[in-house]
């Protein structure tokens, strides 16, 4: 049977990860996969996570299943973290999911169940896995313009025009904050304009919330999503704890649905449980139990928020350092947009041939669409990067 298979399209980010690992140069620079690193290049387990893990191990009495929807207290915490009090509780339901990607797939399949082949409008560009993942869920993929290549900011007029035909029964995928891959994220005014369109046109916002806390802060990053949730009758979210809790390999996510009323919320929830049951059956426990332990203990929670702020500030500092180094190296302000971007990524807009040369000649790994992970710079590497960028421009 296997001979019937055709070769799958490689995932650009995973392929780059493999290439980086195979590179034996000691001064190589990994600006590829979206994993936070400290100034030494490490991705340490957060202190709050370590402490919570100890508590979970001490308290755990069984390894019996947690249930299809996962842990209800974790889910309550995830609703609070993402939506705050923007929507009455009776209209919201949540399922624990295996990572943000698992939540995306679960929501995608749920919406496909609600309307077979429903259209989903995705930003161009977006995280490279959005299209294959949501296509596999059965949705029909459409795109909307998002990024202005000249200003490197959000092209809001282009976006609103691109989603003008989205109406009832359609989904519009929005990055909750810290747009991946561009780093150009919505302002409060942008969110207000999107909310107005969602209400007027009747499409369902589908929020991918993978980087909450990496932009302006945990609460600040949720402001746009909450403003939207407060006015639309229906909305779906896929939230991730990979980045903000550093729990990448534990696969912790949440699929959240906002319905018009409690009856529809229950119906959506029961359908989502059937989808989960027909796929991975029940979510893994450990990471979600750790998040629950942190969120339920005020002192642990405040330690976590301090650690999250430290990660965020390091990325902001690295952005400033990069802007300075690039100003010095290029004698221009053309890369100042890096300082305006938010979160983990910036799209540089440099050509593919230059990206290749930076990898081959300087050991600097950048995703092929010119996305850099600003958390990938170790101390001193911003200067090396700026020089390599200029050296490969000719
Ligand atoms: C990324 O965009 O690099 C991360 O979300 C990791 C991944 O799974 O692609």
CSV table of C-alpha atoms and ligand atoms in Angstrom, one decimal:
chain,number,residue,atom,x,y,z
A,1,UNK,CA,0.0,0.0,0.0
A,2,UNK,CA,2.8,2.4,0.8
A,3,UNK,CA,3.8,2.6,-2.8
A,4,UNK,CA,0.5,4.4,-3.4
A,5,UNK,CA,1.7,7.3,-1.3
A,6,UNK,CA,3.3,10.4,-2.9
A,7,UNK,CA,6.0,12.3,-1.2
A,8,UNK,CA,4.6,14.9,1.2
A,9,UNK,CA,5.6,18.6,1.0
A,10,UNK,CA,8.2,19.2,3.6
A,11,UNK,CA,7.4,21.7,6.4
A,12,UNK,CA,9.8,24.6,6.0
A,13,UNK,CA,10.3,25.2,9.7
A,14,UNK,CA,10.9,21.5,10.6
A,15,UNK,CA,13.3,21.1,7.6
A,16,UNK,CA,15.3,24.1,8.9
A,17,UNK,CA,15.4,22.7,12.4
A,18,UNK,CA,16.9,19.4,11.0
A,19,UNK,CA,19.4,21.3,8.9
A,20,UNK,CA,20.5,23.4,11.9
A,21,UNK,CA,21.0,20.4,14.1
A,22,UNK,CA,23.2,18.8,11.4
A,23,UNK,CA,25.4,21.9,11.0
A,24,UNK,CA,28.7,21.4,12.9
A,25,UNK,CA,29.8,25.0,13.0
A,26,UNK,CA,30.0,26.2,16.6
A,27,UNK,CA,29.1,29.8,15.9
A,28,UNK,CA,25.9,28.9,14.0
A,29,UNK,CA,22.8,31.1,14.8
A,30,UNK,CA,19.4,29.6,14.9
A,31,UNK,CA,16.7,32.1,14.0
A,32,UNK,CA,14.4,29.4,12.8
A,33,UNK,CA,11.9,27.5,14.9
A,34,UNK,CA,9.7,29.5,17.2
A,35,UNK,CA,11.1,28.4,20.5
A,36,UNK,CA,12.2,31.0,23.1
A,37,UNK,CA,15.8,31.0,24.1
A,38,UNK,CA,17.7,33.0,26.7
A,39,UNK,CA,20.9,35.0,26.1
A,40,UNK,CA,22.9,31.7,26.3
A,41,UNK,CA,20.8,30.0,23.7
A,42,UNK,CA,19.0,27.7,26.2
A,43,UNK,CA,15.3,27.1,26.6
A,44,UNK,CA,15.2,26.4,30.4
A,45,UNK,CA,12.2,25.0,32.3
A,46,UNK,CA,10.6,27.9,34.0
A,47,UNK,CA,11.0,28.0,37.8
A,48,UNK,CA,7.3,28.2,38.3
A,49,UNK,CA,6.8,25.1,36.1
A,50,UNK,CA,9.5,23.2,38.0
A,51,UNK,CA,7.8,24.0,41.3
A,52,UNK,CA,4.4,23.1,39.9
A,53,UNK,CA,5.7,19.8,38.5
A,54,UNK,CA,7.0,18.8,42.0
A,55,UNK,CA,3.5,19.6,43.4
A,56,UNK,CA,1.8,17.6,40.7
A,57,UNK,CA,4.0,14.6,41.2
A,58,UNK,CA,3.4,14.7,45.0
A,59,UNK,CA,-0.3,15.1,44.7
A,60,UNK,CA,-1.0,12.7,41.8
A,61,UNK,CA,-2.7,9.5,43.0
A,62,UNK,CA,-3.7,8.0,39.6
A,63,UNK,CA,-2.9,7.8,35.9
A,64,UNK,CA,-6.5,7.1,35.0
A,65,UNK,CA,-7.8,9.1,32.0
A,66,UNK,CA,-8.7,12.7,32.6
A,67,UNK,CA,-11.7,12.5,30.2
A,68,UNK,CA,-12.4,13.7,26.7
A,69,UNK,CA,-12.6,17.4,27.5
A,70,UNK,CA,-9.7,17.3,29.8
A,71,UNK,CA,-9.4,19.0,33.1
A,72,UNK,CA,-12.3,21.4,33.9
A,73,UNK,CA,-10.3,23.6,36.2
A,74,UNK,CA,-7.5,24.0,33.6
A,75,UNK,CA,-10.2,24.9,31.0
A,76,UNK,CA,-11.7,27.5,33.3
A,77,UNK,CA,-8.3,29.1,33.8
A,78,UNK,CA,-7.7,29.1,30.0
A,79,UNK,CA,-11.0,30.8,29.4
A,80,UNK,CA,-10.1,33.4,32.1
A,81,UNK,CA,-6.6,33.9,30.6
A,82,UNK,CA,-7.8,34.4,27.1
A,83,UNK,CA,-11.3,35.9,27.3
A,84,UNK,CA,-11.3,37.5,30.8
A,85,UNK,CA,-14.8,38.5,31.5
A,86,UNK,CA,-15.6,39.7,28.0
A,87,UNK,CA,-18.3,37.0,27.5
A,88,UNK,CA,-20.9,35.6,30.0
A,89,UNK,CA,-19.6,32.2,31.2
A,90,UNK,CA,-22.8,30.4,30.1
A,91,UNK,CA,-21.9,31.1,26.4
A,92,UNK,CA,-18.3,29.7,26.6
A,93,UNK,CA,-17.0,26.1,26.6
A,94,UNK,CA,-13.5,24.8,26.5
A,95,UNK,CA,-11.7,21.5,25.8
A,96,UNK,CA,-8.2,20.8,26.8
A,97,UNK,CA,-6.3,19.9,23.6
A,98,UNK,CA,-2.9,18.4,22.7
A,99,UNK,CA,-1.1,21.7,22.1
A,100,UNK,CA,-2.2,24.8,20.2
A,101,UNK,CA,-2.0,22.8,17.0
A,102,UNK,CA,-4.3,20.1,18.4
A,103,UNK,CA,-6.7,22.8,19.4
A,104,UNK,CA,-6.6,24.3,15.9
A,105,UNK,CA,-7.3,20.9,14.4
A,106,UNK,CA,-10.1,20.2,16.8
A,107,UNK,CA,-11.8,23.6,16.2
A,108,UNK,CA,-11.3,23.2,12.4
A,109,UNK,CA,-13.0,19.8,12.5
A,110,UNK,CA,-15.8,21.0,14.7
A,111,UNK,CA,-16.5,23.9,12.2
A,112,UNK,CA,-16.3,21.5,9.3
A,113,UNK,CA,-18.9,19.4,11.1
A,114,UNK,CA,-21.1,22.4,11.5
A,115,UNK,CA,-20.7,23.3,7.8
A,116,UNK,CA,-19.0,20.9,5.5
A,117,UNK,CA,-16.2,22.5,3.6
A,118,UNK,CA,-16.7,25.9,5.4
A,119,UNK,CA,-14.5,28.6,4.0
A,120,UNK,CA,-11.6,29.8,6.2
A,121,UNK,CA,-9.9,33.1,5.3
A,122,UNK,CA,-6.2,33.0,6.4
A,123,UNK,CA,-3.7,35.9,6.4
A,124,UNK,CA,-1.2,35.9,3.6
A,125,UNK,CA,1.4,35.1,4.9
A,126,UNK,CA,0.6,33.0,8.0
A,127,UNK,CA,2.2,30.2,10.0
A,128,UNK,CA,3.0,27.6,7.3
A,129,UNK,CA,1.1,24.9,9.0
A,130,UNK,CA,-2.2,26.7,9.1
A,131,UNK,CA,-3.1,25.8,5.5
A,132,UNK,CA,-2.3,22.0,5.6
A,133,UNK,CA,-3.7,21.7,9.1
A,134,UNK,CA,-7.0,23.3,8.4
A,135,UNK,CA,-7.3,21.8,4.9
A,136,UNK,CA,-6.9,18.4,6.6
A,137,UNK,CA,-9.7,19.4,8.9
A,138,UNK,CA,-11.9,19.7,5.8
A,139,UNK,CA,-12.1,23.5,5.5
A,140,UNK,CA,-11.8,25.3,2.2
A,141,UNK,CA,-8.8,27.6,2.3
A,142,UNK,CA,-9.0,31.3,1.2
A,143,UNK,CA,-6.5,34.0,2.0
A,144,UNK,CA,-6.6,37.7,2.7
A,145,UNK,CA,-3.7,40.2,2.2
A,146,UNK,CA,-2.1,41.0,5.5
A,147,UNK,CA,1.4,42.4,5.2
A,148,UNK,CA,2.5,45.6,3.5
A,149,UNK,CA,6.0,44.7,2.1
A,150,UNK,CA,7.0,48.4,1.9
A,151,UNK,CA,6.1,49.6,5.4
A,152,UNK,CA,6.4,46.0,6.9
A,153,UNK,CA,3.2,46.9,8.9
A,154,UNK,CA,-0.3,45.4,8.7
A,155,UNK,CA,-2.1,46.2,5.5
A,156,UNK,CA,-5.4,46.8,7.2
A,157,UNK,CA,-7.2,48.2,4.1
A,158,UNK,CA,-6.1,45.2,2.1
A,159,UNK,CA,-7.1,42.9,4.8
A,160,UNK,CA,-10.6,44.3,5.2
A,161,UNK,CA,-11.0,44.2,1.4
A,162,UNK,CA,-9.8,40.6,1.4
A,163,UNK,CA,-12.4,39.5,4.0
A,164,UNK,CA,-15.2,41.6,2.5
A,165,UNK,CA,-16.8,38.5,1.0
A,166,UNK,CA,-16.7,36.5,4.2
A,167,UNK,CA,-20.2,36.1,5.6
A,168,UNK,CA,-22.3,33.8,7.7
A,169,UNK,CA,-20.9,30.3,7.6
A,170,UNK,CA,-17.3,31.5,6.9
A,171,UNK,CA,-14.4,31.7,9.3
A,172,UNK,CA,-11.7,34.3,9.4
A,173,UNK,CA,-8.5,33.2,11.1
A,174,UNK,CA,-6.9,35.9,13.2
A,175,UNK,CA,-3.6,35.8,15.1
A,176,UNK,CA,-4.6,36.9,18.7
A,177,UNK,CA,-1.3,38.8,19.0
A,178,UNK,CA,2.3,38.6,17.8
A,179,UNK,CA,1.6,37.7,14.2
A,180,UNK,CA,3.5,34.6,12.9
A,181,UNK,CA,5.5,35.0,10.7
A,182,UNK,CA,5.6,38.8,10.2
A,183,UNK,CA,5.6,40.3,13.7
A,184,UNK,CA,3.3,43.0,12.4
A,185,UNK,CA,0.3,42.8,14.7
A,186,UNK,CA,-3.1,44.4,15.0
A,187,UNK,CA,-3.5,47.7,16.9
A,188,UNK,CA,-6.6,48.4,19.0
A,189,UNK,CA,-8.0,50.3,16.0
A,190,UNK,CA,-7.5,47.3,13.7
A,191,UNK,CA,-9.3,45.1,16.2
A,192,UNK,CA,-12.2,47.5,16.4
A,193,UNK,CA,-12.5,47.6,12.6
A,194,UNK,CA,-12.4,43.8,12.4
A,195,UNK,CA,-15.0,43.5,15.1
A,196,UNK,CA,-17.3,45.9,13.2
A,197,UNK,CA,-16.9,43.8,10.1
A,198,UNK,CA,-17.5,40.5,11.9
A,199,UNK,CA,-20.8,41.9,13.3
A,200,UNK,CA,-21.9,43.5,10.0
A,201,UNK,CA,-20.9,40.6,7.7
A,202,UNK,CA,-21.6,37.7,10.1
A,203,UNK,CA,-18.4,35.6,9.7
A,204,UNK,CA,-17.1,33.7,12.7
A,205,UNK,CA,-13.7,34.9,14.0
A,206,UNK,CA,-11.3,32.0,14.6
A,207,UNK,CA,-8.4,33.2,16.8
A,208,UNK,CA,-5.1,31.4,17.0
A,209,UNK,CA,-3.7,32.5,20.3
A,210,UNK,CA,-0.3,31.0,20.5
A,211,UNK,CA,1.9,33.9,21.9
A,212,UNK,CA,-0.2,35.5,24.6
A,213,UNK,CA,2.2,37.4,26.9
A,214,UNK,CA,5.0,37.7,24.3
A,215,UNK,CA,3.8,41.0,22.8
A,216,UNK,CA,2.9,43.7,25.4
A,217,UNK,CA,2.0,41.5,28.4
A,218,UNK,CA,-0.4,38.8,29.3
A,219,UNK,CA,-3.5,41.1,29.8
A,220,UNK,CA,-2.5,43.6,27.2
A,221,UNK,CA,-2.1,41.0,24.5
A,222,UNK,CA,-5.7,39.8,25.1
A,223,UNK,CA,-7.3,43.2,24.7
A,224,UNK,CA,-8.1,42.9,21.0
A,225,UNK,CA,-9.5,39.3,21.3
A,226,UNK,CA,-11.6,40.3,24.2
A,227,UNK,CA,-13.0,43.4,22.5
A,228,UNK,CA,-14.0,41.2,19.6
A,229,UNK,CA,-15.5,38.5,21.8
A,230,UNK,CA,-17.6,41.0,23.5
A,231,UNK,CA,-19.5,41.9,20.4
A,232,UNK,CA,-19.8,38.8,18.2
A,233,UNK,CA,-22.4,36.1,18.6
A,234,UNK,CA,-20.0,33.3,17.8
A,235,UNK,CA,-16.2,32.9,18.0
A,236,UNK,CA,-13.7,30.0,18.3
A,237,UNK,CA,-10.2,30.1,19.7
A,238,UNK,CA,-7.2,27.8,19.8
A,239,UNK,CA,-4.9,28.7,22.7
A,240,UNK,CA,-1.5,27.4,23.4
A,241,UNK,CA,0.7,27.1,26.5
A,242,UNK,CA,3.8,26.1,24.5
A,243,UNK,CA,5.4,29.5,24.4
A,244,UNK,CA,4.1,31.5,27.5
A,245,UNK,CA,4.6,28.6,29.9
A,246,UNK,CA,7.6,27.1,27.9
A,247,UNK,CA,5.7,23.7,27.9
A,248,UNK,CA,6.4,23.0,24.2
A,249,UNK,CA,6.9,19.2,24.4
A,250,UNK,CA,4.1,18.7,26.9
A,251,UNK,CA,1.5,19.7,24.3
A,252,UNK,CA,-0.8,21.9,26.3
A,253,UNK,CA,-3.6,23.8,24.5
A,254,UNK,CA,-7.2,24.7,24.7
A,255,UNK,CA,-10.0,24.8,22.2
A,256,UNK,CA,-12.6,27.4,23.2
A,257,UNK,CA,-16.0,28.1,21.7
A,258,UNK,CA,-18.2,31.1,22.2
A,259,UNK,CA,-21.8,30.5,21.2
A,260,UNK,CA,-24.8,32.7,21.0
A,261,UNK,CA,-26.4,31.1,24.1
A,262,UNK,CA,-25.9,28.3,26.6
A,263,UNK,CA,-27.8,25.7,24.5
A,264,UNK,CA,-25.7,26.2,21.4
A,265,UNK,CA,-22.6,26.3,23.6
A,266,UNK,CA,-23.5,22.9,24.9
A,267,UNK,CA,-24.2,21.6,21.5
A,268,UNK,CA,-20.8,22.8,20.2
A,269,UNK,CA,-19.1,21.3,23.2
A,270,UNK,CA,-20.7,17.9,22.8
A,271,UNK,CA,-19.7,17.9,19.1
A,272,UNK,CA,-16.2,18.9,19.9
A,273,UNK,CA,-16.0,16.0,22.4
A,274,UNK,CA,-17.0,13.6,19.6
A,275,UNK,CA,-14.4,15.0,17.3
A,276,UNK,CA,-11.7,14.6,20.0
A,277,UNK,CA,-12.9,11.1,20.8
A,278,UNK,CA,-12.7,10.2,17.2
A,279,UNK,CA,-9.1,11.5,17.0
A,280,UNK,CA,-6.8,11.3,20.0
A,281,UNK,CA,-9.6,10.2,22.3
A,282,UNK,CA,-8.4,12.0,25.5
A,283,UNK,CA,-5.7,14.7,26.0
A,284,UNK,CA,-2.4,14.2,27.8
A,285,UNK,CA,-2.5,15.3,31.4
A,286,UNK,CA,0.9,16.5,32.7
A,287,UNK,CA,1.3,19.9,31.1
A,288,UNK,CA,-2.2,21.0,31.8
A,289,UNK,CA,-1.9,19.8,35.4
A,290,UNK,CA,1.2,22.0,35.7
A,291,UNK,CA,-0.7,25.1,34.2
A,292,UNK,CA,-3.6,24.4,36.6
A,293,UNK,CA,-1.2,24.3,39.6
A,294,UNK,CA,0.4,27.6,38.6
A,295,UNK,CA,-2.8,29.4,37.8
A,296,UNK,CA,-4.5,28.2,41.0
A,297,UNK,CA,-1.8,29.4,43.4
A,298,UNK,CA,-1.4,33.2,43.5
A,299,UNK,CA,2.3,33.2,44.5
A,300,UNK,CA,3.2,30.6,41.8
A,301,UNK,CA,1.2,32.6,39.3
A,302,UNK,CA,3.0,35.8,40.1
A,303,UNK,CA,6.4,34.0,39.7
A,304,UNK,CA,5.3,32.7,36.3
A,305,UNK,CA,4.2,36.2,35.2
A,306,UNK,CA,7.5,37.6,36.3
A,307,UNK,CA,9.3,34.9,34.2
A,308,UNK,CA,7.0,35.5,31.3
A,309,UNK,CA,7.8,39.3,31.5
A,310,UNK,CA,11.5,38.5,31.6
A,311,UNK,CA,11.2,36.5,28.3
A,312,UNK,CA,9.2,39.3,26.8
A,313,UNK,CA,11.6,42.0,27.8
A,314,UNK,CA,14.6,40.0,26.5
A,315,UNK,CA,12.8,39.9,23.1
A,316,UNK,CA,12.2,43.6,23.2
A,317,UNK,CA,15.8,44.4,24.2
A,318,UNK,CA,17.0,42.1,21.4
A,319,UNK,CA,14.8,44.0,18.9
A,320,UNK,CA,16.4,47.4,20.1
A,321,UNK,CA,19.9,45.9,19.8
A,322,UNK,CA,19.1,44.6,16.3
A,323,UNK,CA,17.8,48.0,15.2
A,324,UNK,CA,21.0,49.6,16.5
A,325,UNK,CA,23.3,47.1,15.0
A,326,UNK,CA,21.5,47.2,11.6
A,327,UNK,CA,21.6,51.0,11.6
A,328,UNK,CA,25.3,50.9,12.2
A,329,UNK,CA,26.0,48.2,9.6
A,330,UNK,CA,23.7,49.6,6.9
A,331,UNK,CA,24.1,53.3,7.6
A,332,UNK,CA,20.3,53.5,7.2
A,333,UNK,CA,17.1,53.1,9.1
A,334,UNK,CA,15.6,50.6,6.8
A,335,UNK,CA,15.4,47.8,9.4
A,336,UNK,CA,13.8,50.0,12.1
A,337,UNK,CA,10.6,48.2,11.5
A,338,UNK,CA,12.0,45.3,13.6
A,339,UNK,CA,11.6,47.6,16.7
A,340,UNK,CA,7.9,48.2,15.8
A,341,UNK,CA,7.1,44.5,15.4
A,342,UNK,CA,5.9,42.4,18.4
A,343,UNK,CA,6.4,39.0,19.7
A,344,UNK,CA,8.9,36.4,18.7
A,345,UNK,CA,9.1,37.1,14.9
A,346,UNK,CA,9.9,39.7,12.3
A,347,UNK,CA,9.7,39.2,8.6
A,348,UNK,CA,12.7,40.9,7.0
A,349,UNK,CA,11.6,40.9,3.4
A,350,UNK,CA,15.1,39.9,2.1
A,351,UNK,CA,15.4,37.6,-0.9
A,352,UNK,CA,15.7,33.8,-0.8
A,353,UNK,CA,19.2,33.9,-2.4
A,354,UNK,CA,20.4,36.1,0.4
A,355,UNK,CA,18.8,33.9,3.1
A,356,UNK,CA,20.7,30.9,1.5
A,357,UNK,CA,24.0,32.8,1.5
A,358,UNK,CA,23.6,33.8,5.2
A,359,UNK,CA,23.1,30.1,6.0
A,360,UNK,CA,25.9,28.8,3.8
A,361,UNK,CA,28.5,31.5,4.4
A,362,UNK,CA,27.7,32.6,8.0
A,363,UNK,CA,25.8,29.7,9.6
A,364,UNK,CA,22.8,31.9,10.2
A,365,UNK,CA,19.5,30.0,9.9
A,366,UNK,CA,16.4,32.1,8.8
A,367,UNK,CA,13.1,30.6,7.6
A,368,UNK,CA,12.8,30.8,3.8
A,369,UNK,CA,10.1,33.4,3.9
A,370,UNK,CA,12.7,35.7,5.7
A,371,UNK,CA,11.1,35.2,9.2
A,372,UNK,CA,13.6,35.6,12.1
A,373,UNK,CA,13.0,34.5,15.6
A,374,UNK,CA,14.4,37.4,17.7
A,375,UNK,CA,14.7,35.1,20.7
A,376,UNK,CA,17.3,33.1,18.8
A,377,UNK,CA,20.1,35.6,19.2
A,378,UNK,CA,22.6,34.8,21.8
A,379,UNK,CA,24.7,37.6,23.4
A,380,UNK,CA,26.8,39.3,20.7
A,381,UNK,CA,25.1,37.5,17.8
A,382,UNK,CA,23.1,40.6,16.7
A,383,UNK,CA,26.2,42.3,15.5
A,384,UNK,CA,27.4,39.2,13.6
A,385,UNK,CA,23.9,39.0,12.0
A,386,UNK,CA,24.0,42.7,10.9
A,387,UNK,CA,27.4,42.3,9.4
A,388,UNK,CA,26.4,39.1,7.6
A,389,UNK,CA,23.2,40.7,6.3
A,390,UNK,CA,25.2,43.6,4.7
A,391,UNK,CA,27.9,41.2,3.4
A,392,UNK,CA,25.3,39.1,1.6
A,393,UNK,CA,23.4,42.0,0.1
A,394,UNK,CA,25.7,42.5,-2.8
B,1,LIG,C1,6.9,28.2,14.7
B,1,LIG,O1,6.2,28.9,14.1
B,1,LIG,O2,8.2,28.1,14.5
B,1,LIG,C2,6.4,27.4,15.9
B,1,LIG,O3,5.0,27.6,16.0
B,1,LIG,C3,6.8,26.0,15.9
B,1,LIG,C4,6.1,25.2,14.8
B,1,LIG,O4,5.5,24.2,15.2
B,1,LIG,O5,6.1,25.5,13.7
